[in-house]
Coordinates of C-alpha atoms (C1' of nucleotides) in Angstrom, one line a residue:
Chain R
M28 CA 100.7 77.9 -84.3
N29 CA 97.7 76.7 -82.9
I30 CA 97.7 76.5 -79.1
S31 CA 98.2 72.3 -79.4
A32 CA 101.4 73.0 -81.7
A33 CA 102.5 75.4 -79.0
S34 CA 102.0 73.6 -75.8
G35 CA 104.2 70.5 -77.3
A36 CA 106.8 72.7 -78.7
A37 CA 106.8 74.8 -75.3
G38 CA 106.6 71.0 -73.2
L39 CA 103.8 72.5 -71.2
P40 CA 99.6 70.6 -70.9
V41 CA 97.1 73.0 -73.5
K42 CA 95.8 73.6 -70.3
T43 CA 98.4 75.7 -69.1
V44 CA 99.2 77.6 -71.7
R45 CA 95.8 78.6 -71.6
Y46 CA 96.1 79.4 -68.2
Y47 CA 99.0 81.7 -68.5
A48 CA 97.2 83.5 -70.4
D49 CA 94.3 84.1 -68.6
I50 CA 96.5 85.3 -66.1
G51 CA 98.4 87.0 -68.2
L52 CA 101.6 85.5 -68.4
V53 CA 102.2 84.8 -71.8
S54 CA 98.9 85.7 -74.1
A55 CA 98.3 84.1 -77.8
S56 CA 100.1 86.2 -80.5
S57 CA 97.1 86.7 -82.4
R58 CA 93.7 84.5 -82.6
T59 CA 91.7 83.1 -85.9
A60 CA 88.6 84.7 -87.3
S61 CA 86.8 82.1 -85.0
G62 CA 88.5 82.7 -81.4
Y63 CA 91.5 80.2 -81.6
R64 CA 94.6 81.1 -80.2
L65 CA 97.9 81.6 -82.1
Y66 CA 101.0 81.5 -81.5
D67 CA 104.6 83.1 -82.9
D68 CA 108.1 82.1 -82.0
G69 CA 108.9 84.7 -79.9
A70 CA 105.3 83.4 -77.4
V71 CA 106.6 80.2 -77.8
R72 CA 110.1 80.7 -76.6
K73 CA 108.3 82.5 -73.6
L74 CA 106.5 80.0 -72.5
V75 CA 109.7 77.9 -72.8
F76 CA 111.3 80.5 -70.4
I77 CA 108.2 79.8 -68.6
R78 CA 108.5 76.2 -68.1
R79 CA 112.0 76.5 -67.3
A80 CA 111.3 78.5 -64.9
R81 CA 108.8 77.2 -63.1
E82 CA 111.1 74.0 -63.0
F83 CA 113.8 76.0 -61.1
G84 CA 110.8 76.5 -58.6
F85 CA 110.4 80.5 -59.4
S86 CA 106.5 81.1 -58.7
I87 CA 104.7 82.4 -61.1
D88 CA 105.0 85.9 -59.8
E89 CA 108.9 85.7 -59.8
C90 CA 108.2 84.2 -63.6
R91 CA 106.1 87.3 -64.2
E92 CA 108.9 89.2 -62.9
L93 CA 112.1 87.4 -64.2
L94 CA 109.9 87.7 -68.2
S95 CA 109.8 91.5 -67.3
L96 CA 113.8 91.3 -67.2
Y97 CA 113.8 88.8 -70.2
E98 CA 111.9 91.1 -72.1
D99 CA 113.7 94.6 -71.2
Q100 CA 117.0 94.8 -73.3
H101 CA 118.2 97.2 -70.8
R102 CA 117.7 95.0 -67.7
S103 CA 121.0 94.4 -65.5
S104 CA 122.1 90.9 -64.9
A105 CA 122.5 92.3 -61.2
D106 CA 118.6 92.2 -61.0
V107 CA 118.3 88.7 -62.4
K108 CA 121.4 87.6 -60.3
R109 CA 119.4 89.3 -57.0
I110 CA 116.2 87.4 -57.7
A111 CA 117.9 83.9 -58.7
S112 CA 120.3 83.9 -55.7
K113 CA 117.4 84.5 -53.4
R114 CA 116.0 80.9 -55.4
L115 CA 119.1 79.4 -54.5
G116 CA 119.2 80.0 -51.1
E117 CA 115.3 79.3 -50.6
I118 CA 116.1 75.9 -52.3
A119 CA 118.8 75.2 -49.4
K120 CA 117.1 75.7 -46.8
K121 CA 114.4 73.3 -48.2
Q122 CA 117.5 71.0 -48.5
R123 CA 118.5 70.7 -45.0
E124 CA 115.1 70.5 -43.8
L125 CA 114.3 67.8 -46.4
Q126 CA 117.7 66.5 -45.2
S127 CA 116.7 66.4 -41.3
L128 CA 113.3 65.2 -41.8
H129 CA 114.6 62.2 -43.9
D130 CA 117.8 61.4 -41.2
E131 CA 114.9 61.3 -38.4
L132 CA 112.0 59.7 -40.3
A133 CA 114.6 56.8 -41.2
H134 CA 116.3 56.3 -37.6
L135 CA 112.7 55.6 -37.1
V136 CA 112.1 53.2 -39.9
D137 CA 115.2 51.8 -38.3
A138 CA 114.1 50.9 -35.0
C139 CA 110.9 49.5 -36.6
R140 CA 110.7 45.4 -36.7
G141 CA 107.9 45.6 -39.1
D142 CA 106.2 42.7 -37.7
D143 CA 103.0 41.8 -36.7
R144 CA 103.5 43.0 -33.6
P145 CA 101.8 46.5 -32.4
D146 CA 105.1 47.8 -30.4
C147 CA 106.3 50.7 -33.4
P148 CA 109.1 52.9 -32.3
I149 CA 107.6 55.1 -36.0
I150 CA 104.4 55.5 -33.8
D151 CA 105.7 56.2 -31.2
G152 CA 108.5 58.8 -32.8
L153 CA 105.2 60.5 -33.8
D154 CA 103.5 60.4 -30.4
H155 CA 103.8 63.0 -27.9
R156 CA 105.9 61.6 -25.4
H157 CA 109.2 62.7 -28.2
A158 CA 106.9 66.0 -29.5
D159 CA 110.1 68.3 -28.3
M160 CA 112.8 66.2 -29.8
Chain S
M21 CA 90.1 73.3 -22.3
N22 CA 89.0 75.3 -24.8
I23 CA 90.2 75.7 -28.3
S24 CA 93.2 78.1 -27.8
A25 CA 94.8 76.3 -24.5
A26 CA 94.5 73.1 -26.1
S27 CA 96.1 74.6 -30.1
G28 CA 98.5 76.1 -27.5
A29 CA 99.2 72.4 -26.4
A30 CA 99.5 70.8 -29.5
G31 CA 101.3 73.8 -31.3
L32 CA 99.1 74.5 -33.7
P33 CA 97.2 77.6 -34.9
V34 CA 93.9 77.8 -33.5
K35 CA 91.9 77.9 -37.5
T36 CA 93.5 74.3 -37.8
V37 CA 92.4 73.2 -34.8
R38 CA 89.2 74.6 -36.6
Y39 CA 90.1 73.3 -39.9
Y40 CA 91.1 69.7 -38.3
A41 CA 87.5 69.3 -36.4
D42 CA 85.7 70.7 -39.8
I43 CA 87.2 67.9 -41.5
G44 CA 86.8 65.0 -39.2
L45 CA 90.1 64.6 -38.5
V46 CA 90.4 65.5 -34.8
S47 CA 87.3 66.3 -33.5
A48 CA 86.8 68.1 -29.8
S49 CA 85.6 65.7 -27.0
S50 CA 82.6 68.2 -26.5
R51 CA 81.2 71.4 -26.2
T52 CA 79.9 73.8 -24.0
A53 CA 76.1 75.1 -23.9
S54 CA 77.0 77.5 -25.7
G55 CA 78.8 75.6 -28.5
Y56 CA 82.6 76.3 -27.2
R57 CA 84.8 73.2 -28.4
L58 CA 86.8 71.6 -24.8
Y59 CA 89.6 69.7 -26.0
D60 CA 90.6 66.8 -23.1
D61 CA 94.0 65.3 -23.2
G62 CA 93.1 62.5 -25.9
A63 CA 92.6 64.8 -28.3
V64 CA 95.3 67.2 -27.6
R65 CA 97.9 64.1 -27.8
K66 CA 96.0 63.3 -31.6
L67 CA 96.9 66.8 -32.0
V68 CA 100.4 67.1 -31.5
F69 CA 100.6 63.5 -33.0
I70 CA 99.1 65.1 -36.1
R71 CA 101.4 68.1 -36.2
R72 CA 104.4 66.0 -35.9
A73 CA 103.2 63.5 -39.0
R74 CA 102.7 66.8 -40.7
E75 CA 105.8 68.0 -40.0
F76 CA 107.3 65.1 -41.3
G77 CA 105.3 65.7 -44.8
F78 CA 102.6 63.3 -44.2
S79 CA 99.8 64.3 -46.6
I80 CA 96.5 65.1 -44.8
D81 CA 95.3 61.9 -45.8
E82 CA 98.4 60.0 -44.4
C83 CA 97.8 61.5 -41.3
R84 CA 94.1 59.9 -41.2
E85 CA 95.6 56.3 -42.2
L86 CA 98.7 56.8 -39.4
L87 CA 95.3 58.0 -36.9
S88 CA 93.8 55.5 -37.0
L89 CA 97.0 52.7 -36.7
Y90 CA 97.7 54.9 -34.0
E91 CA 94.2 54.4 -32.2
D92 CA 94.4 51.2 -33.3
Q93 CA 96.0 49.1 -30.4
H94 CA 95.6 45.7 -33.1
R95 CA 97.7 47.2 -35.8
S96 CA 101.1 45.9 -36.8
S97 CA 104.1 47.8 -37.2
A98 CA 104.6 46.6 -40.8
D99 CA 102.0 49.0 -41.6
V100 CA 103.3 51.8 -40.4
K101 CA 106.9 50.9 -41.4
R102 CA 105.0 50.8 -44.6
I103 CA 103.8 54.0 -45.2
A104 CA 106.7 55.4 -43.0
S105 CA 109.2 53.8 -45.9
K106 CA 107.0 55.5 -48.7
R107 CA 107.6 58.6 -47.3
L108 CA 110.8 58.0 -46.6
G109 CA 111.5 56.8 -50.4
E110 CA 109.3 59.9 -51.8
I111 CA 112.0 62.4 -49.9
A112 CA 114.7 61.3 -50.9
K113 CA 113.4 61.5 -54.5
K114 CA 112.7 64.7 -53.2
Q115 CA 116.3 65.4 -52.4
R116 CA 117.8 64.4 -54.7
E117 CA 115.7 66.9 -57.6
L118 CA 116.6 69.5 -55.2
Q119 CA 119.9 68.9 -55.1
S120 CA 120.3 68.7 -59.2
L121 CA 118.1 72.4 -59.5
H122 CA 120.5 73.3 -57.2
D123 CA 124.0 72.7 -59.2
E124 CA 122.2 73.9 -62.2
L125 CA 120.5 77.3 -60.6
A126 CA 124.5 77.1 -58.5
H127 CA 126.3 77.1 -61.8
L128 CA 124.2 79.7 -63.1
V129 CA 124.2 82.2 -60.4
D130 CA 128.2 81.4 -60.7
A131 CA 128.5 82.1 -64.0
C132 CA 126.7 86.1 -63.9
R133 CA 128.9 88.8 -63.5
G134 CA 125.8 90.5 -61.5
D135 CA 127.0 93.7 -63.3
D136 CA 124.6 96.7 -64.5
R137 CA 125.5 94.7 -67.8
P138 CA 122.4 93.2 -69.9
D139 CA 124.4 90.1 -71.0
C140 CA 123.4 87.4 -68.1
P141 CA 124.0 83.8 -67.7
I142 CA 120.7 83.2 -66.1
I143 CA 118.3 84.5 -68.5
D144 CA 120.0 83.1 -70.6
G145 CA 120.1 79.6 -69.5
L146 CA 116.4 80.1 -68.6
D147 CA 116.2 80.6 -72.2
H148 CA 115.1 77.9 -74.7
R149 CA 118.6 77.9 -76.5
H150 CA 119.4 75.6 -73.8
A151 CA 116.0 74.3 -72.8
D152 CA 117.1 70.3 -74.0
M153 CA 119.5 70.4 -71.2
Chain Q
dT13 C1' 75.0 97.1 -13.6
dA14 C1' 77.3 98.4 -17.6
dT15 C1' 80.8 97.8 -20.6
dT16 C1' 85.2 96.8 -22.3
dG17 C1' 87.8 93.7 -24.4
dA18 C1' 89.1 89.3 -25.7
dC19 C1' 87.5 84.5 -27.4
dT20 C1' 84.5 81.8 -29.9
dC21 C1' 81.4 80.9 -32.9
dT22 C1' 79.7 80.2 -38.6
dC23 C1' 80.2 80.8 -42.8
dC24 C1' 81.9 82.5 -47.0
dA25 C1' 86.1 84.2 -50.0
dG26 C1' 91.3 83.7 -51.0
dT27 C1' 96.0 81.4 -51.0
dT28 C1' 99.0 78.5 -55.6
dA29 C1' 99.3 76.2 -59.7
dC30 C1' 96.6 74.4 -62.4
dT31 C1' 93.0 70.2 -63.7
dG32 C1' 88.9 68.0 -65.3
dG33 C1' 84.6 68.7 -67.5
dA34 C1' 80.8 70.6 -69.8
dG35 C1' 78.0 72.8 -73.5
dA36 C1' 78.7 74.9 -77.5
dC37 C1' 81.3 75.5 -81.6
dG38 C1' 85.2 75.0 -85.6
dC39 C1' 87.3 72.4 -88.4
dT40 C1' 89.2 68.0 -91.4
dA41 C1' 88.0 64.4 -93.3
dC42 C1' 85.8 60.4 -95.7
Chain E
dG8 C1' 77.0 65.4 -94.0
dT9 C1' 78.2 63.2 -90.0
dA10 C1' 82.0 61.2 -87.4
dG11 C1' 85.6 62.6 -84.6
dC12 C1' 88.4 65.3 -83.4
dG13 C1' 90.6 70.4 -81.6
dT14 C1' 89.0 74.4 -79.8
dC15 C1' 86.6 78.1 -76.9
dT16 C1' 84.6 79.9 -72.5
dC17 C1' 83.2 78.9 -68.1
dC18 C1' 82.6 76.6 -63.5
dA19 C1' 84.2 73.9 -59.8
dG20 C1' 87.9 70.8 -57.4
dT21 C1' 92.5 70.4 -55.5
dA22 C1' 95.5 71.0 -50.6
dA23 C1' 96.3 72.6 -46.5
dC24 C1' 95.0 76.1 -44.6
dT25 C1' 94.2 81.5 -43.8
dG26 C1' 92.1 85.7 -43.6
dG27 C1' 87.6 88.3 -42.7
dA28 C1' 82.7 89.5 -41.9
dG29 C1' 79.3 89.4 -38.4
dA30 C1' 77.4 87.6 -34.4
dG31 C1' 77.5 85.3 -29.8
dT32 C1' 80.0 84.7 -25.1
dC33 C1' 83.1 85.1 -21.1
dA34 C1' 85.3 87.9 -17.2
dA35 C1' 87.5 91.5 -15.4
dT36 C1' 86.5 96.2 -14.3
dA37 C1' 84.5 101.0 -14.0

DNA sequence: TATTGACTCTCCAGTTACTGGAGACGCTAC
DNA sequence: GTAGCGTCTCCAGTAACTGGAGAGTCAATA
């Protein structure tokens, strides 16, 4: 399986697959005589694993950690749960922040007439007069 | 007002204030003979404006746009509302994405016993067997 | 007056996770 | 054999800073 087949199977751009090989995350299983990367099923599985983990918001370093757990037959699920729970907490925090941002901005947008007059509650809301809100 | 006073007043790191000057976002109002940046109230107000807009998730380029509207006495609030509404839509989209991520990951974490045994639904959930979920 | 310590300057490198492009080589089909 | 892909490596750029080096500046103290 050459790199484009592997990237297609994994749902990742070719560039990204090459990048993951460069940083030692998922290497090609072998090379052709002319230097083309070859990926076997195991390597593709790892690529999919990484893609999914990235979609969950795990950083590359966290992916590295998860991958080593994934590859380790003796890993405890406690290790995995610890990492995943940490991520879950971060996601929840991000959600709360986004919510307050959303509410604040929505309030300003609602208050804005959106006509051609220069008076604008959004600009005012961003200005220093309300900087401590 | 030197740079540290301005950064303190604006609630931004000194490095960031210098960076904003470098990229032509908010310049110092003047310099001392020895080259120290000096900020007047107007410049500080702009820095605060930018900090707030950044907190709302506006990109630097959007901040540039908002700042020009902010500085333009003749800007219509329609322009501002358009930009803010776009941002609001993006925030809502991000919220929905985070929500589904959260739900999915929370489900996996819930299903994980978190003991020393290698069987782990989180790892399985990240693996290719469920890649199409 | 000399010196200490904090502050500032510019410039360069590093961060994250890629993405784009150049220039060269390989592969396949007609 | 040549056209048109695919692939290789390497370099640069992205966003929005952050950290650090090395040098100059300023205010207060000994």
